[in-house]
PDB file of N, CA and C in Angstrom:
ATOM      1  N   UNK M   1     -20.889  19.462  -1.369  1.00 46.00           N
ATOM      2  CA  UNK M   1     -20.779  18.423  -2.366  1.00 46.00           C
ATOM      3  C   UNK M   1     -21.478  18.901  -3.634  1.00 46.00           C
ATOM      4  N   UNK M   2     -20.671  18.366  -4.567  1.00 52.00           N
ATOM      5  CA  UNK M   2     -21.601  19.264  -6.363  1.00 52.00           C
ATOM      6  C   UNK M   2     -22.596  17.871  -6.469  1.00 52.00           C
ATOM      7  N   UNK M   3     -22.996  18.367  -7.810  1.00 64.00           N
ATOM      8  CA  UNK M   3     -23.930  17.558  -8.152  1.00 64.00           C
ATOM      9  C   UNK M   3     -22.967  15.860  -8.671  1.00 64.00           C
ATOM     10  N   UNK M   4     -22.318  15.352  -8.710  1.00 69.00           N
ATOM     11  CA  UNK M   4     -21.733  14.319  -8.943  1.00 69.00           C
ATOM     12  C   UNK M   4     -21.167  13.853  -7.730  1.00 69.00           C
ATOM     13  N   UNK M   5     -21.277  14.599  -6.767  1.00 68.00           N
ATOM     14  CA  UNK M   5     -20.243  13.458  -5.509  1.00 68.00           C
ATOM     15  C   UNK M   5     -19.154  14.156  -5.518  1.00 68.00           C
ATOM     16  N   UNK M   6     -18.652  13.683  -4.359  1.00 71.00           N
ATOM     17  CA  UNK M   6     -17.244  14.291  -3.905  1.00 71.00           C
ATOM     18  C   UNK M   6     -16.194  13.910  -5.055  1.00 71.00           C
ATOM     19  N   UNK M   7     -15.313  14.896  -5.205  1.00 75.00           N
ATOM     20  CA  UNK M   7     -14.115  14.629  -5.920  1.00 75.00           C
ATOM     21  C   UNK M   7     -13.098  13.737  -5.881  1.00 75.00           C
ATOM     22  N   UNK M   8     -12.715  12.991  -6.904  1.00 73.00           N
ATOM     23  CA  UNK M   8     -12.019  11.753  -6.333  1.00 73.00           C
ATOM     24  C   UNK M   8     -10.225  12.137  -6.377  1.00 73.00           C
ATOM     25  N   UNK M   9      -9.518  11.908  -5.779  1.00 76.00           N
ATOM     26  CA  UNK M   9      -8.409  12.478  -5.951  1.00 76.00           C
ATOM     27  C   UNK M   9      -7.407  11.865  -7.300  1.00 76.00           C
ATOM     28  N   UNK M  10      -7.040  12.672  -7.786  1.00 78.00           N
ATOM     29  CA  UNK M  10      -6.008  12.235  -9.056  1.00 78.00           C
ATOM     30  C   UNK M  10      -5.238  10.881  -9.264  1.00 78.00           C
ATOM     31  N   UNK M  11      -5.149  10.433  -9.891  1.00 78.00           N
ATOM     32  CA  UNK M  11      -4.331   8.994 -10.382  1.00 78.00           C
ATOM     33  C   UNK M  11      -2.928   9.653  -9.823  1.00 78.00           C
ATOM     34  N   UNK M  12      -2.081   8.940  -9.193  1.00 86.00           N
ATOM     35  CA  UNK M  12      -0.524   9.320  -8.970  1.00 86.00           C
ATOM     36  C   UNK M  12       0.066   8.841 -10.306  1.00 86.00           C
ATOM     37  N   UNK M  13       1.534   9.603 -10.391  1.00 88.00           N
ATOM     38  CA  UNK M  13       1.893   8.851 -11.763  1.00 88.00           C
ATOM     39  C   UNK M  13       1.824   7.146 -11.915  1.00 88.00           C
ATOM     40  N   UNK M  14       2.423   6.729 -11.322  1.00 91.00           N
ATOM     41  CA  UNK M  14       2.192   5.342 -11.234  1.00 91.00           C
ATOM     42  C   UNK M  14       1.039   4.716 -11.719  1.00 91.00           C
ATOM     43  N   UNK M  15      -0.141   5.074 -11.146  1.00 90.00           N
ATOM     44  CA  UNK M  15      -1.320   4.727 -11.660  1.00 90.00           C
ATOM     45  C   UNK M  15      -1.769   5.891 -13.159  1.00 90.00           C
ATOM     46  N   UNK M  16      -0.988   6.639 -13.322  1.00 89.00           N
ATOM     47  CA  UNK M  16      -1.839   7.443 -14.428  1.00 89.00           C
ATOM     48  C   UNK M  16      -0.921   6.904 -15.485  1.00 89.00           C
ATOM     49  N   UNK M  17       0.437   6.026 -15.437  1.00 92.00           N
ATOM     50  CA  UNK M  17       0.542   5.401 -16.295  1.00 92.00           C
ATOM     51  C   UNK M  17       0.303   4.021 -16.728  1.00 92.00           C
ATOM     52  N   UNK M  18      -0.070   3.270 -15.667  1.00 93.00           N
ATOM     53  CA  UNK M  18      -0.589   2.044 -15.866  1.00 93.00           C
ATOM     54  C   UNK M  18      -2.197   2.359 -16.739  1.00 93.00           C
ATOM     55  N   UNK M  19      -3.141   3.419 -16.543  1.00 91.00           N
ATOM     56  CA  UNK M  19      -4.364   3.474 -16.914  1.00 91.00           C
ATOM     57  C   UNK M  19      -3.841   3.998 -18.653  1.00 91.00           C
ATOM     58  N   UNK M  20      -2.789   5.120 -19.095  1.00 93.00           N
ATOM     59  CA  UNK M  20      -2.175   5.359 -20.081  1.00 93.00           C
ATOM     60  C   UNK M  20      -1.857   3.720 -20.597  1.00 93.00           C
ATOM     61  N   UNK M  21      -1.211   2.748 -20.504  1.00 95.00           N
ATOM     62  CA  UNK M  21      -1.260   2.045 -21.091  1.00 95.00           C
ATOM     63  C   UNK M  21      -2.582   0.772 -21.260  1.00 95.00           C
ATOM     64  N   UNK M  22      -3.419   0.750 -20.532  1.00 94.00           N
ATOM     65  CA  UNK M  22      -4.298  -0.205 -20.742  1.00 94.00           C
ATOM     66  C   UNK M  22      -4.969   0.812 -22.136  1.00 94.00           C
ATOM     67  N   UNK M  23      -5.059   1.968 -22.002  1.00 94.00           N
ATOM     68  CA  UNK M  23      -5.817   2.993 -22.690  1.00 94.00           C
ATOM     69  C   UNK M  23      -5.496   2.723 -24.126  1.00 94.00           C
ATOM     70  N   UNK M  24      -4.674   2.542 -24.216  1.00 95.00           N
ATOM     71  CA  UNK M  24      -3.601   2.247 -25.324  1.00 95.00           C
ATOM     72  C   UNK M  24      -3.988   1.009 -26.315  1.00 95.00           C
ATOM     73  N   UNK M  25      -4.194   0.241 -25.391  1.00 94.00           N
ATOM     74  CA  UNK M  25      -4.132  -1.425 -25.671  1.00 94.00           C
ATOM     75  C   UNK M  25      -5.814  -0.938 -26.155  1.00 94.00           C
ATOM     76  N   UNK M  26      -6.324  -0.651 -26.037  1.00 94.00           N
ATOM     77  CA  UNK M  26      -7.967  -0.715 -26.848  1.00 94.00           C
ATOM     78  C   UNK M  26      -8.356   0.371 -27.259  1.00 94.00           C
ATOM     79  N   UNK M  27      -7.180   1.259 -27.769  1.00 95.00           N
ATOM     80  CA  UNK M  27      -7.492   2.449 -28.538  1.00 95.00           C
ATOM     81  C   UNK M  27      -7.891   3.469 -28.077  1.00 95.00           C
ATOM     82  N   UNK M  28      -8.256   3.632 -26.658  1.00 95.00           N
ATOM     83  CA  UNK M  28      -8.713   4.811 -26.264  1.00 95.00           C
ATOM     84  C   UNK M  28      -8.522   6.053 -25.714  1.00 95.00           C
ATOM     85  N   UNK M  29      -8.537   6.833 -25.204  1.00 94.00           N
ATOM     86  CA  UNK M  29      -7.722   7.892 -25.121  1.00 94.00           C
ATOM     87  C   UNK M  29      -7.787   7.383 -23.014  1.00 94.00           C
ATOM     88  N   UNK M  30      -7.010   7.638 -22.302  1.00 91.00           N
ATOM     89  CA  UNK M  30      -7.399   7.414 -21.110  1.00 91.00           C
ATOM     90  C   UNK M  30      -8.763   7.777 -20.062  1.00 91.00           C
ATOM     91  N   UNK M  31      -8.841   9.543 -20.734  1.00 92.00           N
ATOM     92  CA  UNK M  31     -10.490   9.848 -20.333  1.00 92.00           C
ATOM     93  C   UNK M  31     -11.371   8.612 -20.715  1.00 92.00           C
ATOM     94  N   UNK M  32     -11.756   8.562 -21.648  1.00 94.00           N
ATOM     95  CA  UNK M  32     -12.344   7.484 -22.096  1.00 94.00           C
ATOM     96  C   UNK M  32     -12.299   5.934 -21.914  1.00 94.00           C
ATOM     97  N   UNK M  33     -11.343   5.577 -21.332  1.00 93.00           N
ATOM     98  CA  UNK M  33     -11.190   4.352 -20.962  1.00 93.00           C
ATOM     99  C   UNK M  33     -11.572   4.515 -19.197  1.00 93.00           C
ATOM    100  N   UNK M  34     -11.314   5.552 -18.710  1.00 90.00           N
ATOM    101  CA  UNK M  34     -11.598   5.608 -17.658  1.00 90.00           C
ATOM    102  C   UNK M  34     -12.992   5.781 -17.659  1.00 90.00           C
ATOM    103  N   UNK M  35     -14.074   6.287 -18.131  1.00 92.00           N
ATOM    104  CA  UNK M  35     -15.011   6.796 -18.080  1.00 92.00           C
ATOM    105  C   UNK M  35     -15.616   5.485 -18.523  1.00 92.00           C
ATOM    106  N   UNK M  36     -15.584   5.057 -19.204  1.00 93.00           N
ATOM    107  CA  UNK M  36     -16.195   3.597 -20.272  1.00 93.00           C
ATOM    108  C   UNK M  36     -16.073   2.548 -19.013  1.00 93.00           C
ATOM    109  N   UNK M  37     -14.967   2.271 -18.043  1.00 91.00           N
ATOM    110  CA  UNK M  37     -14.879   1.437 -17.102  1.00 91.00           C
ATOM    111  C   UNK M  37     -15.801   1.711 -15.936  1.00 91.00           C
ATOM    112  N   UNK M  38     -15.968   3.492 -15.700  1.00 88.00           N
ATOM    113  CA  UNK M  38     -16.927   3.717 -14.279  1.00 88.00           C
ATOM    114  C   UNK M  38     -18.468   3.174 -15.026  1.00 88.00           C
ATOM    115  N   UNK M  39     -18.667   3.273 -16.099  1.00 90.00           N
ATOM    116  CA  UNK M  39     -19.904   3.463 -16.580  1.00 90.00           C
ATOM    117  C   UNK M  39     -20.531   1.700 -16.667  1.00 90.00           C
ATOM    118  N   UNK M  40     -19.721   0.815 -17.015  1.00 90.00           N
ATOM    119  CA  UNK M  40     -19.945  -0.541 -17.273  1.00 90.00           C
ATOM    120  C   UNK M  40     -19.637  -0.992 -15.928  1.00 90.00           C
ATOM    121  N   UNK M  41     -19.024  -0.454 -14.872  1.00 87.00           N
ATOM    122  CA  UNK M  41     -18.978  -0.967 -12.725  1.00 87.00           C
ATOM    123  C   UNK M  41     -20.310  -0.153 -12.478  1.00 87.00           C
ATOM    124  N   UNK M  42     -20.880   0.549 -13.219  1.00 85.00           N
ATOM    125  CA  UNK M  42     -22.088   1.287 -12.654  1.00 85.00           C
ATOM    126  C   UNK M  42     -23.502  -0.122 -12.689  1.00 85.00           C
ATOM    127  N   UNK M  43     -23.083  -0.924 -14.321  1.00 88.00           N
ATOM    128  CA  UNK M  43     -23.823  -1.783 -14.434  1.00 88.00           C
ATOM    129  C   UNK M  43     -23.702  -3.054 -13.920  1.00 88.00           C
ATOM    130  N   UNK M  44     -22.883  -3.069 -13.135  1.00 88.00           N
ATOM    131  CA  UNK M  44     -22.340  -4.598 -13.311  1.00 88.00           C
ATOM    132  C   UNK M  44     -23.277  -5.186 -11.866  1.00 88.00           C
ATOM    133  N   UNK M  45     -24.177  -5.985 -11.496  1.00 87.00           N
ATOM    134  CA  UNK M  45     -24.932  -6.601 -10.895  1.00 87.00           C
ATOM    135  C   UNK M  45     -24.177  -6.762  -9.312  1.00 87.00           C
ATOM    136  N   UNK M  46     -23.115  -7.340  -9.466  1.00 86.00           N
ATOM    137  CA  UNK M  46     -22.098  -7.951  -8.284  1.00 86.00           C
ATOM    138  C   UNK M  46     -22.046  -6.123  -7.460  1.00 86.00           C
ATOM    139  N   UNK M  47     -21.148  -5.496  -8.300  1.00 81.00           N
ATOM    140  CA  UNK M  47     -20.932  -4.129  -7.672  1.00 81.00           C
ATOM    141  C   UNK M  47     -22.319  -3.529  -7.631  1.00 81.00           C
ATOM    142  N   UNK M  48     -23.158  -3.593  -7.853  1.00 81.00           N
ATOM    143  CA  UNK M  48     -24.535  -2.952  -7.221  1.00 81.00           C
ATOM    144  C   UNK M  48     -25.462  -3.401  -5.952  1.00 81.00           C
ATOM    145  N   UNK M  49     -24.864  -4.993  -5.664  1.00 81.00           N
ATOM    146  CA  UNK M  49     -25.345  -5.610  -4.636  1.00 81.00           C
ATOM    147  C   UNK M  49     -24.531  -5.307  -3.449  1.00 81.00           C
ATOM    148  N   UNK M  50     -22.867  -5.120  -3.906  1.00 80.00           N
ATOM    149  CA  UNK M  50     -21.720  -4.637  -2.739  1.00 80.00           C
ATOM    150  C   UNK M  50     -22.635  -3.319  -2.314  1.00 80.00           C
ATOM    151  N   UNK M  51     -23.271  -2.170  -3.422  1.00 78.00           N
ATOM    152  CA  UNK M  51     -23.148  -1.307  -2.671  1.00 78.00           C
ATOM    153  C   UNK M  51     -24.531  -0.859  -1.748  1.00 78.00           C
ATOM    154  N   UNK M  52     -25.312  -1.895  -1.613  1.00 79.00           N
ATOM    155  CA  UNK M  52     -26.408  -2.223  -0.908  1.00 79.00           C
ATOM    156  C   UNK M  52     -25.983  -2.966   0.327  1.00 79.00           C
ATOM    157  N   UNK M  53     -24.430  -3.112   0.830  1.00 80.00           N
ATOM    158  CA  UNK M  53     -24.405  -4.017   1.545  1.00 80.00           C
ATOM    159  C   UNK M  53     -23.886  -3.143   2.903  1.00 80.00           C
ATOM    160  N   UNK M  54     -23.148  -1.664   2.721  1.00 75.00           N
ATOM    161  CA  UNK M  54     -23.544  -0.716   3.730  1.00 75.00           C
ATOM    162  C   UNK M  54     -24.624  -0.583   4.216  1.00 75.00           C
ATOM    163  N   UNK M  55     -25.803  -0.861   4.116  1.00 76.00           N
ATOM    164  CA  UNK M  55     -27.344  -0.692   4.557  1.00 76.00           C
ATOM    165  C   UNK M  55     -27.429  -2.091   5.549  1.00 76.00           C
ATOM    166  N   UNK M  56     -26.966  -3.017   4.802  1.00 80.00           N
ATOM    167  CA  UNK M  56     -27.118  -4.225   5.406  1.00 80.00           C
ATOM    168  C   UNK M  56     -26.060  -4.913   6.396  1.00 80.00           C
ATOM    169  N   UNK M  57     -25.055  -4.381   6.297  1.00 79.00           N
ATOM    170  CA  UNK M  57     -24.025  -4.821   7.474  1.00 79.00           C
ATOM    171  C   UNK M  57     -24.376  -4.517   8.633  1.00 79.00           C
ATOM    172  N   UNK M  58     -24.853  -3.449   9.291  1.00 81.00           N
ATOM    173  CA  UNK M  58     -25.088  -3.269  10.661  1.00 81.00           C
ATOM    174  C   UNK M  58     -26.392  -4.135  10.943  1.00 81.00           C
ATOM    175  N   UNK M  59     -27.367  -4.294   9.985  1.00 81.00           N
ATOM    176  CA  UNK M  59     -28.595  -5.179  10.690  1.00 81.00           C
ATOM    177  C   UNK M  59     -27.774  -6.506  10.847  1.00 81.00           C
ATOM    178  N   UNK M  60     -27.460  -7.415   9.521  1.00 80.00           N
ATOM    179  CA  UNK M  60     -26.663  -8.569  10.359  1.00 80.00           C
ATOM    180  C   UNK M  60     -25.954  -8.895  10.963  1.00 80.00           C
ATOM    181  N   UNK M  61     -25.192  -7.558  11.311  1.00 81.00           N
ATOM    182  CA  UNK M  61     -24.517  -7.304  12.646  1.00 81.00           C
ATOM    183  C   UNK M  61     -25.171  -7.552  14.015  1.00 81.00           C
ATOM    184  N   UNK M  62     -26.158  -6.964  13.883  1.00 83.00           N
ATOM    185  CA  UNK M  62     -26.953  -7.280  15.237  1.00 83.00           C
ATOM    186  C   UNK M  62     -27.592  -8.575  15.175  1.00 83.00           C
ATOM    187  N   UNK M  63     -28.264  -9.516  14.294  1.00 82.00           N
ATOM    188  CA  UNK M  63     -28.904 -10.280  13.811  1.00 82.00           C
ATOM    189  C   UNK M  63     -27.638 -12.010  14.467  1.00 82.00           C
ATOM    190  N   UNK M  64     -26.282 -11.501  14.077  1.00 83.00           N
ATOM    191  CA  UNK M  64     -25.150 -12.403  14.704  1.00 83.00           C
ATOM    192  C   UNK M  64     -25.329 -12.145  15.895  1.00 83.00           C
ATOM    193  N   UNK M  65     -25.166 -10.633  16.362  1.00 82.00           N
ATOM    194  CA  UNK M  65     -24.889 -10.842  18.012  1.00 82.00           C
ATOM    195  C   UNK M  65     -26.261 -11.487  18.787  1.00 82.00           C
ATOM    196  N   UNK M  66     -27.530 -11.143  18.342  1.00 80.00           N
ATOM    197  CA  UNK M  66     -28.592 -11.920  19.010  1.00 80.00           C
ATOM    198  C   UNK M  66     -27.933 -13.313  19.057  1.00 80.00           C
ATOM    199  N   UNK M  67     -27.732 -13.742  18.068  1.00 72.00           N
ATOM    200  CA  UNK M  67     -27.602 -15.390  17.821  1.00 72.00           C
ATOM    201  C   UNK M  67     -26.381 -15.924  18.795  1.00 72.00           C
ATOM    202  N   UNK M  68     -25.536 -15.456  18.522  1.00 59.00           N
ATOM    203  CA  UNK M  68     -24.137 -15.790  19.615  1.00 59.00           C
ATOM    204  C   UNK M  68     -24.518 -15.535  21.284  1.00 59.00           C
ATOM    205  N   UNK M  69     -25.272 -14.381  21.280  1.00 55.00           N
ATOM    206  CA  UNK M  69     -25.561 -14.256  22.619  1.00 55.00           C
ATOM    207  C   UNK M  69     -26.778 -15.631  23.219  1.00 55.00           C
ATOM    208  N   UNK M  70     -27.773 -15.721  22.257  1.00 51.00           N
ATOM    209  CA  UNK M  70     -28.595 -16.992  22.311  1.00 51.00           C
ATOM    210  C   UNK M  70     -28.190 -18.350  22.424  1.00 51.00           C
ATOM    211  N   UNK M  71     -26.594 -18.243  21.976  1.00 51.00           N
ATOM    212  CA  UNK M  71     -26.159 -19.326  21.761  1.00 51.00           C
ATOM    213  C   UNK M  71     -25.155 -19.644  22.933  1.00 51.00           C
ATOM    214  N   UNK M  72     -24.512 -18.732  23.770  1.00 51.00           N
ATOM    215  CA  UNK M  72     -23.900 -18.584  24.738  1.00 51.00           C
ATOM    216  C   UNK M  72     -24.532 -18.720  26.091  1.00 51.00           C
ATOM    217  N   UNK M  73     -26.083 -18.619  25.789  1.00 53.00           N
ATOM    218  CA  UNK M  73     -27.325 -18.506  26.849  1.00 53.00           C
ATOM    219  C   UNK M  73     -27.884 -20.596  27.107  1.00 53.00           C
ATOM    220  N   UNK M  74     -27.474 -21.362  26.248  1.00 55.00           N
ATOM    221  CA  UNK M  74     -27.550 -22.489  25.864  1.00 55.00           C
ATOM    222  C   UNK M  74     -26.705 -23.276  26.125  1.00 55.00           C
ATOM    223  N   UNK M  75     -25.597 -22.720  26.607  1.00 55.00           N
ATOM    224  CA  UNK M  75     -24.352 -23.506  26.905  1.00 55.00           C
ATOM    225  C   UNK M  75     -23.785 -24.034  25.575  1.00 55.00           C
ATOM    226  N   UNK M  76     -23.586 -23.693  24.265  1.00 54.00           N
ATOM    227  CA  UNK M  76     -22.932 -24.175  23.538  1.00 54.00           C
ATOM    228  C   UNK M  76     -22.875 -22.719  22.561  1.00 54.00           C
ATOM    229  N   UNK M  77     -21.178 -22.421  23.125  1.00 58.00           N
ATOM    230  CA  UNK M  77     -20.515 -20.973  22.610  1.00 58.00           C
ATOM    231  C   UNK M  77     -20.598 -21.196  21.108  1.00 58.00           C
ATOM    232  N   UNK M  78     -20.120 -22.379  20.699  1.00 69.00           N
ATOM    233  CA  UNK M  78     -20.153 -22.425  18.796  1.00 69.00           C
ATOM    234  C   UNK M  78     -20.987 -23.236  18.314  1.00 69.00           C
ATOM    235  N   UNK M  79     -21.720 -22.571  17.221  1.00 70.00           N
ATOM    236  CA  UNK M  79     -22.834 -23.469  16.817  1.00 70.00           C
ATOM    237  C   UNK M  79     -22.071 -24.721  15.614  1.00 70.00           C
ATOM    238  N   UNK M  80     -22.790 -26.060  16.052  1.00 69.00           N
ATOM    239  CA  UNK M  80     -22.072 -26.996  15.237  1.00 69.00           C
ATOM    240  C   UNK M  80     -21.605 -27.341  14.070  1.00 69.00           C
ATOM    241  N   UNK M  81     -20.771 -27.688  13.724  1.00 66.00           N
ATOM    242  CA  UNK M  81     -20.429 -27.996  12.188  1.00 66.00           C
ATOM    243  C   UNK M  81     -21.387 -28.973  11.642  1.00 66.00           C
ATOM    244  N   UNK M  82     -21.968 -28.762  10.724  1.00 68.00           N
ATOM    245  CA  UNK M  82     -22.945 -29.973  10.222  1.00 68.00           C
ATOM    246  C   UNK M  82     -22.044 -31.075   9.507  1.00 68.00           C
ATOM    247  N   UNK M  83     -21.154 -30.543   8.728  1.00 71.00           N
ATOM    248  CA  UNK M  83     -20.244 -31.578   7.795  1.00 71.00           C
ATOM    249  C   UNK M  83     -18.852 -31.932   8.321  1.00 71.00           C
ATOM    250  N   UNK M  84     -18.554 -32.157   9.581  1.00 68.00           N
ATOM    251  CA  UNK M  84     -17.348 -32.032   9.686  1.00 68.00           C
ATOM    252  C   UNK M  84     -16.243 -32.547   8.756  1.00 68.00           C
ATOM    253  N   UNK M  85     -14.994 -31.912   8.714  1.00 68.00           N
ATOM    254  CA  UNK M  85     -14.139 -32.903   7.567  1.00 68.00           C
ATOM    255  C   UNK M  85     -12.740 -32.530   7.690  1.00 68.00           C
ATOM    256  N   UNK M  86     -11.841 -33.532   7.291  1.00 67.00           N
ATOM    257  CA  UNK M  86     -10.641 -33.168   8.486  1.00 67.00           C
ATOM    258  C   UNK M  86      -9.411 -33.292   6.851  1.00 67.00           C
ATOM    259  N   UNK M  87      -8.536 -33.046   6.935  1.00 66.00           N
ATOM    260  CA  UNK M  87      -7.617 -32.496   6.184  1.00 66.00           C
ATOM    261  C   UNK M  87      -7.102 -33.688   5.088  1.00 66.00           C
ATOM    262  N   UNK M  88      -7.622 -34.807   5.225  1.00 66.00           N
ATOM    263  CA  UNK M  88      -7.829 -36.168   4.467  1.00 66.00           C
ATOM    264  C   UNK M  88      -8.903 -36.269   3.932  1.00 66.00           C
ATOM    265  N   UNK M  89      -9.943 -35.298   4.298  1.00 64.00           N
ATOM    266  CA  UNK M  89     -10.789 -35.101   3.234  1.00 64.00           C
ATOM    267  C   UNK M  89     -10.821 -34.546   1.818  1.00 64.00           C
ATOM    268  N   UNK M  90     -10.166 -33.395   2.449  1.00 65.00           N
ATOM    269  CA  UNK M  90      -9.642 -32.058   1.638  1.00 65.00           C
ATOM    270  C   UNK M  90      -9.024 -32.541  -0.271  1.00 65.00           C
ATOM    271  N   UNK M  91      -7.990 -33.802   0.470  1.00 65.00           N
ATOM    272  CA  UNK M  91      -6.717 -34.356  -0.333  1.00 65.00           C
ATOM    273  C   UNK M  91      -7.955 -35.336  -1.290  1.00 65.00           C
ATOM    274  N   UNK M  92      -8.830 -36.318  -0.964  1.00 61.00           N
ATOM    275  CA  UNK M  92      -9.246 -37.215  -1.011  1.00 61.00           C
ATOM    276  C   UNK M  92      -9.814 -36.795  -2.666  1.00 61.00           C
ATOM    277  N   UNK M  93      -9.419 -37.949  -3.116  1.00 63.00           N
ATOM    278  CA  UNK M  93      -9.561 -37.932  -4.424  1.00 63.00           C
ATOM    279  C   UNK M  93     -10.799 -39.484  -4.851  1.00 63.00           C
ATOM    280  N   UNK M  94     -11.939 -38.791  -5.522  1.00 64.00           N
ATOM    281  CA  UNK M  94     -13.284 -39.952  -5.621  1.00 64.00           C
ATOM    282  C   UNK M  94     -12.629 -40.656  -6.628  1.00 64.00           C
ATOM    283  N   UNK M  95     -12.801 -42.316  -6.509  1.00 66.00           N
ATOM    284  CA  UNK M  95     -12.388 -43.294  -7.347  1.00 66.00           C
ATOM    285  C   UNK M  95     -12.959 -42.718  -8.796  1.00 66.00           C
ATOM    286  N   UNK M  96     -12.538 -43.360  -9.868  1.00 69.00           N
ATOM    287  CA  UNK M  96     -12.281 -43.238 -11.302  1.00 69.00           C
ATOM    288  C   UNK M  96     -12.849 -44.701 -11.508  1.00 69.00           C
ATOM    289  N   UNK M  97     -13.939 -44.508 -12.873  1.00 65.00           N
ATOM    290  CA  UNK M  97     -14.136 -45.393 -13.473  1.00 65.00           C
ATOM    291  C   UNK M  97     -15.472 -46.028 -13.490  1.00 65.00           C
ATOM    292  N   UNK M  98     -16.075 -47.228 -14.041  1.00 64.00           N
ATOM    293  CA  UNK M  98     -17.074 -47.727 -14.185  1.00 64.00           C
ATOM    294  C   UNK M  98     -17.388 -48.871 -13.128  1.00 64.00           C
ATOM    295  N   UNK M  99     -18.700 -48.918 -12.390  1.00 61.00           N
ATOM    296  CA  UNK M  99     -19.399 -49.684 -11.733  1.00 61.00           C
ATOM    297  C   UNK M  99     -19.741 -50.787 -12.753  1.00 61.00           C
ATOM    298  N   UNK M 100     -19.242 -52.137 -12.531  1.00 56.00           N
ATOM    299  CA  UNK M 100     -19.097 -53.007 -13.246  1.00 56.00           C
ATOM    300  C   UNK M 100     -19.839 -54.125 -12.750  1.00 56.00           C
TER     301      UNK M 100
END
């Protein structure tokens, strides 16, 4: 592996012309629009928490199976719905208007 990470494989045409035209639409040359997009997903909060979440999937992986197995040990396979609400809820539209 170089110093940047594995190589990513080429845009197919399809995609190297869809990125050609967004490129377009804000003046930029496609390098640059491509590069300007990895650089602002480098910052973006949401995609930096996704990529902390490989570290964290296998612990709450195990963290569920304790619980299901604890919960199967109790005689009650699914843990309860606190709010139940049934498909007339869903629809249910809150009255309109002033308390008079």
């Amino acid at each position: 592996m170089d110093q940047n990470g594995p190589q990513v494989p080429p845009f197919d045409s399809e995609e190297y012309a869809r990125v050609e035209a967004a490129a377009g639409l804000v003046g930029k040359s496609p390098e640059a629009f491509v590069r300007d997009a990895v650089l602002a997903a480098a910052d973006d909060p949401f995609l930096q928490a996704l990529s902390k979440t490989r570290d964290r999937v296998p612990q709450l992986a195990e963290v569920f199976a304790t619980q299901d197995t604890h919960a199967a040990d109790t005689g009650t396979a699914v843990w309860p719905d606190p709010a139940p609400m049934g498909s007339r809820d869903l629809h249910a539209v809150p009255p309109r208007g002033h308390a008079a």
